[in-house]
PDB file of C-alpha atoms in Angstrom:
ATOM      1  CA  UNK A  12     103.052  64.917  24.709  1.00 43.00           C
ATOM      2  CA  UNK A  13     105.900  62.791  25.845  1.00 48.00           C
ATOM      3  CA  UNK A  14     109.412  62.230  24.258  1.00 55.00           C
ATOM      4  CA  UNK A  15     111.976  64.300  24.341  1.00 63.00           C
ATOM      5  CA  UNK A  16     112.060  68.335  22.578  1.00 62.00           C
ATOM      6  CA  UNK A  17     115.320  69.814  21.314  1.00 65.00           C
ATOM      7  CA  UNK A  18     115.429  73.776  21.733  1.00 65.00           C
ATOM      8  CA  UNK A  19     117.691  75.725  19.350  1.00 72.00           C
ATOM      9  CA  UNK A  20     119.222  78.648  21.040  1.00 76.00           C
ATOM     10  CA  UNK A  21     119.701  81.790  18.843  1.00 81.00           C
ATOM     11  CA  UNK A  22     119.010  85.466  18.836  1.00 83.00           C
ATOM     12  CA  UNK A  23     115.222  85.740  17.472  1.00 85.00           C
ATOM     13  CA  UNK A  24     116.048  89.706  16.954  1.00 89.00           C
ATOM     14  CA  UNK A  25     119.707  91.056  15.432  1.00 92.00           C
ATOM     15  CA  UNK A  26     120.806  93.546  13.144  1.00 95.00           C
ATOM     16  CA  UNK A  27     123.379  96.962  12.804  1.00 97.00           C
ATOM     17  CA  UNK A  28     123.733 100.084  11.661  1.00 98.00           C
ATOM     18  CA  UNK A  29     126.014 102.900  11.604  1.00 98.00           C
ATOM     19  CA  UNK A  30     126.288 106.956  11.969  1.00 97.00           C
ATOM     20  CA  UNK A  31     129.005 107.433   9.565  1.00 96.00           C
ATOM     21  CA  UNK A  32     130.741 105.532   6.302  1.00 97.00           C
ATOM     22  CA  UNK A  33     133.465 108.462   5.782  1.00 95.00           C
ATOM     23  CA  UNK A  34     137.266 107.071   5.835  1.00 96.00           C
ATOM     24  CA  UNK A  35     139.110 108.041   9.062  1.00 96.00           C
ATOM     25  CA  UNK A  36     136.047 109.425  11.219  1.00 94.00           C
ATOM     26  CA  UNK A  37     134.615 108.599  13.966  1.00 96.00           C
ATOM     27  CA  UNK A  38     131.512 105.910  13.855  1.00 98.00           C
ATOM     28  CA  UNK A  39     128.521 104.947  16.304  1.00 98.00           C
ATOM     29  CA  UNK A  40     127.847 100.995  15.783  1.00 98.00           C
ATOM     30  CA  UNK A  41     124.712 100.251  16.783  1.00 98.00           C
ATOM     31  CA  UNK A  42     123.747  96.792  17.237  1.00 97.00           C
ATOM     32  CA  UNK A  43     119.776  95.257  18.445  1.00 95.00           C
ATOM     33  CA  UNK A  44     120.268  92.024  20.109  1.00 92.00           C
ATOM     34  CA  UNK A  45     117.008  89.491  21.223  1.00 90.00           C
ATOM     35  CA  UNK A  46     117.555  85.777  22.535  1.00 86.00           C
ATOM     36  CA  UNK A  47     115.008  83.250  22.610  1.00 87.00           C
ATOM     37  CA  UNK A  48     116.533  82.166  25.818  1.00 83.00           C
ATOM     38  CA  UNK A  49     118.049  84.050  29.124  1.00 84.00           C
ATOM     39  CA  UNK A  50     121.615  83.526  29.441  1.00 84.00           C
ATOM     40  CA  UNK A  51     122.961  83.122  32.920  1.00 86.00           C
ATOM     41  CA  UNK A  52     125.501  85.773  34.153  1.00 89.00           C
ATOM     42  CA  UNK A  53     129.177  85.066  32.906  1.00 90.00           C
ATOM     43  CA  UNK A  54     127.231  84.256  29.435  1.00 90.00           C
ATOM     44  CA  UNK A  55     129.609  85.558  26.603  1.00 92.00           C
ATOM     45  CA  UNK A  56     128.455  87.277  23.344  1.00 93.00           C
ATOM     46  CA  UNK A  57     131.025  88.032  20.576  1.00 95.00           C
ATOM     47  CA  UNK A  58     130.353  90.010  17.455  1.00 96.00           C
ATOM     48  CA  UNK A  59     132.895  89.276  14.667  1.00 96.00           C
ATOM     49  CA  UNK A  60     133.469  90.126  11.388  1.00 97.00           C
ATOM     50  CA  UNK A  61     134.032  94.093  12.127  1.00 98.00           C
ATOM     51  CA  UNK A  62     136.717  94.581  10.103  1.00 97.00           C
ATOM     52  CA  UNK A  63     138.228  98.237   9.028  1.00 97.00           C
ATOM     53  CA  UNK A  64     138.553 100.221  11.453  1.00 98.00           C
ATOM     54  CA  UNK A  65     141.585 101.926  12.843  1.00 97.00           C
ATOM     55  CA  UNK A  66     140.516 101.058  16.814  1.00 98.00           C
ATOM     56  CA  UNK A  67     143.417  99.688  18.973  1.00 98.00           C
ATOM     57  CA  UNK A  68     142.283  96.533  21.192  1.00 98.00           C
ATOM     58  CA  UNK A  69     140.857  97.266  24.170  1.00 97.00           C
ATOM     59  CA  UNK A  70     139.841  95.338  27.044  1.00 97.00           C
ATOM     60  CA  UNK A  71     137.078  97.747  28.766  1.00 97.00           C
ATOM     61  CA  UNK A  72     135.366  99.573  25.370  1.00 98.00           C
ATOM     62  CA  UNK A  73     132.352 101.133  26.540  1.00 98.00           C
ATOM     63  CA  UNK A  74     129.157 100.096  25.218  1.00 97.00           C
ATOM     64  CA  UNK A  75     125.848 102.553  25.860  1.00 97.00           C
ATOM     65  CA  UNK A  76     122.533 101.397  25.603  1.00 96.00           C
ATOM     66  CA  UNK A  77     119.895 103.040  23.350  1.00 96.00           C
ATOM     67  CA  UNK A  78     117.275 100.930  24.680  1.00 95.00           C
ATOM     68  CA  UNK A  79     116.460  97.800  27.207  1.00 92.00           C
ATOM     69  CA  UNK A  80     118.522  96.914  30.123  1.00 90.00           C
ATOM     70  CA  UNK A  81     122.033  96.907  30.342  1.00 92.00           C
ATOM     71  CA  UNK A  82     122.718  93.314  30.422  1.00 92.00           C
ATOM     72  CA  UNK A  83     126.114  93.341  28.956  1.00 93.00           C
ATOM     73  CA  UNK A  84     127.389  95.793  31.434  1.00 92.00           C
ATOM     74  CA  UNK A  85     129.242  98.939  30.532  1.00 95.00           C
ATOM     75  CA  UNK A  86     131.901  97.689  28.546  1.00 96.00           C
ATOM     76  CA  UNK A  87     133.511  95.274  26.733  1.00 97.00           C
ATOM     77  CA  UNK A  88     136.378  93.504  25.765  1.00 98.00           C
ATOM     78  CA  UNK A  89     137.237  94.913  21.771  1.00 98.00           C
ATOM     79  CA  UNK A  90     139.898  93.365  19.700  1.00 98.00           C
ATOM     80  CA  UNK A  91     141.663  95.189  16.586  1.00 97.00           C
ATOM     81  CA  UNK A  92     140.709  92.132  14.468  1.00 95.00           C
ATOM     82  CA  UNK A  93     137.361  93.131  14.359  1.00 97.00           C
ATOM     83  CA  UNK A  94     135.614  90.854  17.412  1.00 97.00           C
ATOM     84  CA  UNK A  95     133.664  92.705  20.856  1.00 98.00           C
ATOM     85  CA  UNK A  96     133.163  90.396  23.518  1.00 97.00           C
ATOM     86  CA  UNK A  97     130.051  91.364  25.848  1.00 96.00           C
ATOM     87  CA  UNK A  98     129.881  89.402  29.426  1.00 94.00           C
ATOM     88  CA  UNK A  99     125.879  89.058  30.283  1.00 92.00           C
ATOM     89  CA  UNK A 100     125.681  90.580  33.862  1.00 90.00           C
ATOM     90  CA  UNK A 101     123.683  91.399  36.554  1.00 83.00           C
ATOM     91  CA  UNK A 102     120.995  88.982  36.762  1.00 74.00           C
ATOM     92  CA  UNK A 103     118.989  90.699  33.803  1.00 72.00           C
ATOM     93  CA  UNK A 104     116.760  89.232  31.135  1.00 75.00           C
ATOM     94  CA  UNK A 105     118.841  88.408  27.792  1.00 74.00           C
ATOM     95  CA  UNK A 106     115.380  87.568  26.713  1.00 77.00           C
ATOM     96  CA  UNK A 107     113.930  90.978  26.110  1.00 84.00           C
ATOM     97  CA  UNK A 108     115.327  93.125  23.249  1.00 90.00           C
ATOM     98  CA  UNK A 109     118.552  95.303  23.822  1.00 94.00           C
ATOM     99  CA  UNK A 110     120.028  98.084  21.667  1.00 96.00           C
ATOM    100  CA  UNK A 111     123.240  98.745  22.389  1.00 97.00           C
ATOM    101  CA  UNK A 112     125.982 101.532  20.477  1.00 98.00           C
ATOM    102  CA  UNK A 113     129.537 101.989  20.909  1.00 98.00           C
ATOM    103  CA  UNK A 114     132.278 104.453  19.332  1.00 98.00           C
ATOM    104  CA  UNK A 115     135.037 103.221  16.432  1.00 98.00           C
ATOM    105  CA  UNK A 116     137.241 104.766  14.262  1.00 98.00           C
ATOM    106  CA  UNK A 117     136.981 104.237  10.592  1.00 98.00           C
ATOM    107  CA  UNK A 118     139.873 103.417   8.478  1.00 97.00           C
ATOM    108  CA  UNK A 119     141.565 105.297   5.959  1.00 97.00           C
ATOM    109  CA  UNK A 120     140.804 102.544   2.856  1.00 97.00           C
ATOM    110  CA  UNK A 121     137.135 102.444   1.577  1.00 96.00           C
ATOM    111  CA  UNK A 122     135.538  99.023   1.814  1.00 97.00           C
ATOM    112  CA  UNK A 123     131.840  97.305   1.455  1.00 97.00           C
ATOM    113  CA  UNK A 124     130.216  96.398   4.418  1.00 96.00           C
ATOM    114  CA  UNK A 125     131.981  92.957   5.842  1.00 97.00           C
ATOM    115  CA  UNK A 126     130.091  89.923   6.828  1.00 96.00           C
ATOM    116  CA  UNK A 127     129.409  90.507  10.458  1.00 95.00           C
ATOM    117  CA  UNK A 128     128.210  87.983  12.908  1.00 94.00           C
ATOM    118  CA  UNK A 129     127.170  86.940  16.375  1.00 93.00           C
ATOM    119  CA  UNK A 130     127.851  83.861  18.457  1.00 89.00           C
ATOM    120  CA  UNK A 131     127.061  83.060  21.832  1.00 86.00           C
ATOM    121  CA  UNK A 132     128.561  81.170  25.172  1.00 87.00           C
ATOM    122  CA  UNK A 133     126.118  79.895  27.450  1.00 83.00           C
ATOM    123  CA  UNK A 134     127.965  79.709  30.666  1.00 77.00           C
ATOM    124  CA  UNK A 135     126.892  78.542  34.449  1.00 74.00           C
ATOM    125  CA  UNK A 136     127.425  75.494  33.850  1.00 75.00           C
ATOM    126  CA  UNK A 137     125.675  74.664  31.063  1.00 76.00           C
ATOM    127  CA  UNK A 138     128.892  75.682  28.754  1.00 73.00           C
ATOM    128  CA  UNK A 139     127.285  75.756  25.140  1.00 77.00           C
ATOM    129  CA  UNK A 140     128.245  77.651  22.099  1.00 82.00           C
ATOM    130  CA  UNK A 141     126.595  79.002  18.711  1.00 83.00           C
ATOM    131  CA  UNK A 142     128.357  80.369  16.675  1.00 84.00           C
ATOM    132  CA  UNK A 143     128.278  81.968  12.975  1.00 85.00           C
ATOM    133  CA  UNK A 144     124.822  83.537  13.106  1.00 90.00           C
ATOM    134  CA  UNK A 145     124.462  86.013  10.550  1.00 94.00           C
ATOM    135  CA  UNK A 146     123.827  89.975  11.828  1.00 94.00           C
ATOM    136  CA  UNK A 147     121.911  91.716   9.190  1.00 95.00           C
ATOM    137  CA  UNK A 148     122.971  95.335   8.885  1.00 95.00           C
ATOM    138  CA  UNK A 149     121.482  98.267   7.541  1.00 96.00           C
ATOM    139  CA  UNK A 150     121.060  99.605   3.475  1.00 96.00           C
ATOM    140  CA  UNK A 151     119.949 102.577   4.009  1.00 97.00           C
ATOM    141  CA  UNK A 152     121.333 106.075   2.838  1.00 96.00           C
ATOM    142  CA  UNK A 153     123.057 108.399   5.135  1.00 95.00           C
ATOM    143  CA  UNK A 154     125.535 111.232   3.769  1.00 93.00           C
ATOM    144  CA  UNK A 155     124.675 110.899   0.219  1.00 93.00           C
ATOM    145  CA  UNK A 156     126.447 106.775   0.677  1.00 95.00           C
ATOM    146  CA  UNK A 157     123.685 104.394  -0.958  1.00 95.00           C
ATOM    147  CA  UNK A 158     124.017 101.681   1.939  1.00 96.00           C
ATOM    148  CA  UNK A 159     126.221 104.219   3.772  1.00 96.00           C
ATOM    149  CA  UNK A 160     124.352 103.082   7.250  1.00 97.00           C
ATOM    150  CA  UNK A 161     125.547  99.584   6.827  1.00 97.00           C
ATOM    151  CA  UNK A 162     127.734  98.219   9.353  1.00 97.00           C
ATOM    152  CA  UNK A 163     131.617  99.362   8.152  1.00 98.00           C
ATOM    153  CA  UNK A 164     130.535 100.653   4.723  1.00 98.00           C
ATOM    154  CA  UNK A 165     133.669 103.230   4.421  1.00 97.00           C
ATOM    155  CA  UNK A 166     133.862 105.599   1.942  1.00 96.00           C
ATOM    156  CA  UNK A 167     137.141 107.999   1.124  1.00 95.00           C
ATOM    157  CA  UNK A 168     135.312 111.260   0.667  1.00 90.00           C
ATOM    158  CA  UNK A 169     136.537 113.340  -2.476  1.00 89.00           C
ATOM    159  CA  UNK A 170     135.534 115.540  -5.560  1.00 89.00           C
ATOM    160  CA  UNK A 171     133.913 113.709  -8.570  1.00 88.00           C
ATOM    161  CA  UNK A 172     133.945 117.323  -9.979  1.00 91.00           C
ATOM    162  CA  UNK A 173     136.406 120.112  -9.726  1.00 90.00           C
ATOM    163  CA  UNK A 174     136.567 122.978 -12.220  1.00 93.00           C
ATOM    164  CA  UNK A 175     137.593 126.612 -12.008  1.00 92.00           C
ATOM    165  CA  UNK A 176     137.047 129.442 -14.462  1.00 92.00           C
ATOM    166  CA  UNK A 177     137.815 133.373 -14.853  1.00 90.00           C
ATOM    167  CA  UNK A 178     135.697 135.880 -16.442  1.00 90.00           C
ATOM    168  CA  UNK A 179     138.693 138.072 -17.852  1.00 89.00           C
ATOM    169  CA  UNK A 180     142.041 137.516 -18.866  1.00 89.00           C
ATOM    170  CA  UNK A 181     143.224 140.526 -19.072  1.00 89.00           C
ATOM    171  CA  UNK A 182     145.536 142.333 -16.820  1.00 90.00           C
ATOM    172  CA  UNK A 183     144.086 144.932 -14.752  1.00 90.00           C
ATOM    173  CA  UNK A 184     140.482 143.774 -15.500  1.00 89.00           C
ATOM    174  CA  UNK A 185     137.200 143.142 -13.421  1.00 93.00           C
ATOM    175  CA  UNK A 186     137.586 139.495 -13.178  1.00 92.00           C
ATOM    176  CA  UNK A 187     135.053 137.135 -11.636  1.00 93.00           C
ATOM    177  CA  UNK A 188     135.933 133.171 -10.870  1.00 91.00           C
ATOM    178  CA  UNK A 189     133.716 130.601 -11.057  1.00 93.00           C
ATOM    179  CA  UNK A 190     134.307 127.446  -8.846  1.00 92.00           C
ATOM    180  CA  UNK A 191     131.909 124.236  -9.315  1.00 91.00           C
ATOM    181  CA  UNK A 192     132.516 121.301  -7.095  1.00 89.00           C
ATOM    182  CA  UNK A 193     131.128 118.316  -6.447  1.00 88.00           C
ATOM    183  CA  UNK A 194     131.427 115.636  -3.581  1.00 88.00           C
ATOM    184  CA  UNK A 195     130.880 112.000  -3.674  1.00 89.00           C
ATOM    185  CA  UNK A 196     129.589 112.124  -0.091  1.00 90.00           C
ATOM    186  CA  UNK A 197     126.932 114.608   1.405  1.00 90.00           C
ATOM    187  CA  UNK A 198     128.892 117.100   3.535  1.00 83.00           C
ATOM    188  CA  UNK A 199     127.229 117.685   7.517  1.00 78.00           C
ATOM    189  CA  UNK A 200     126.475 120.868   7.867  1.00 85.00           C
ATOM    190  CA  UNK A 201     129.591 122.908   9.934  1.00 88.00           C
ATOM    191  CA  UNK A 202     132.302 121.048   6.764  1.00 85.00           C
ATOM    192  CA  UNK A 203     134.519 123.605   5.365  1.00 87.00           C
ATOM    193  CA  UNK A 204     136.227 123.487   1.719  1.00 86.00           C
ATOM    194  CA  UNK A 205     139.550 124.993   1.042  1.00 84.00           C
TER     195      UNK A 205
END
């Protein structure tokens, strides 16, 4: 034994997803956070790199918590450039996996999924940063949008098909019209076409 060890903080356990790539709508961003260390209250965590949407800055964003304790509080401080600052709280355990979602808008341009990533403040007086880690995010398929799950994906929804066609020319004659579209996106059920 002897000599002395160097420990690495990081988080052992991070990745995104999201509930919707369509332009302009409203998105769930759903992030899994686990440490390999506890950080003491006043601990900050920033996300950056989430880039597109149309969300004004906001210092109290609120953040829910799909699973594990809330150790980040109830909200946190979101800026327009694409960061969200969570303060570690409460005396809980950083330690233990934490899923956490909160509400954006999408923007109107479609864009791939940006480079998102986490860094971390260790406060009470040990005042240490990492920064830069990468946060994997999610390929999966979700309205139709190969990799439409991953984090900011956005998609402008439209018609790669649109056709219309009569059964009669004639004036005064039965006449039937024949309508074939075709989206680029999956519609939810309850969409309406005009």
């Amino acid at each position: 034994m002897g000599g002395l060890g160097t420990f690495v903080g990081t988080y052992t356990e991070r990745n995104s997803s999201q509930s919707s790539p369509l332009a302009g709508g409203s998105n769930t961003i759903t992030v899994t956070l686990e440490a390999n260390l506890d950080l003491p209250d006043g601990s900050t965590v920033t996300l950056s790199g989430l880039t597109g949407t149309q969300t004004p800055s906001n210092a109290s964003l609120p953040i829910s918590y799909v699973s594990g304790s809330a150790v980040y509080g109830t909200e946190g401080v979101w800026n327009a450039n694409g960061s969200l600052v969570l303060t570690v709280c409460c005396g809980l355990n950083t330690s233990s996996a934490v899923v956490i979602s909160f509400e954006v808008v999408n923007g109107d341009v479609g864009q791939d999924s940006p480079d998102v990533s986490v860094g971390f403040y260790i406060g009470g007086g040990i005042d240490f940063e990492v920064s830069g880690l990468s946060m994997p995010t999610s390929s999966a398929t979700i309205l139709g949008v190969v990799g439409g799950a991953g984090v900011l994906k956005i998609v402008v929804a439209g018609f790669d098909e649109r056709r219309m066609g009569q059964s009669n020319p004639l004036v005064n004659g039965s006449n039937t019209f024949t309508v074939t579209l075709t989206t680029n996106v999956e519609l939810p059920d309850g969409s309406t076409v005009t």
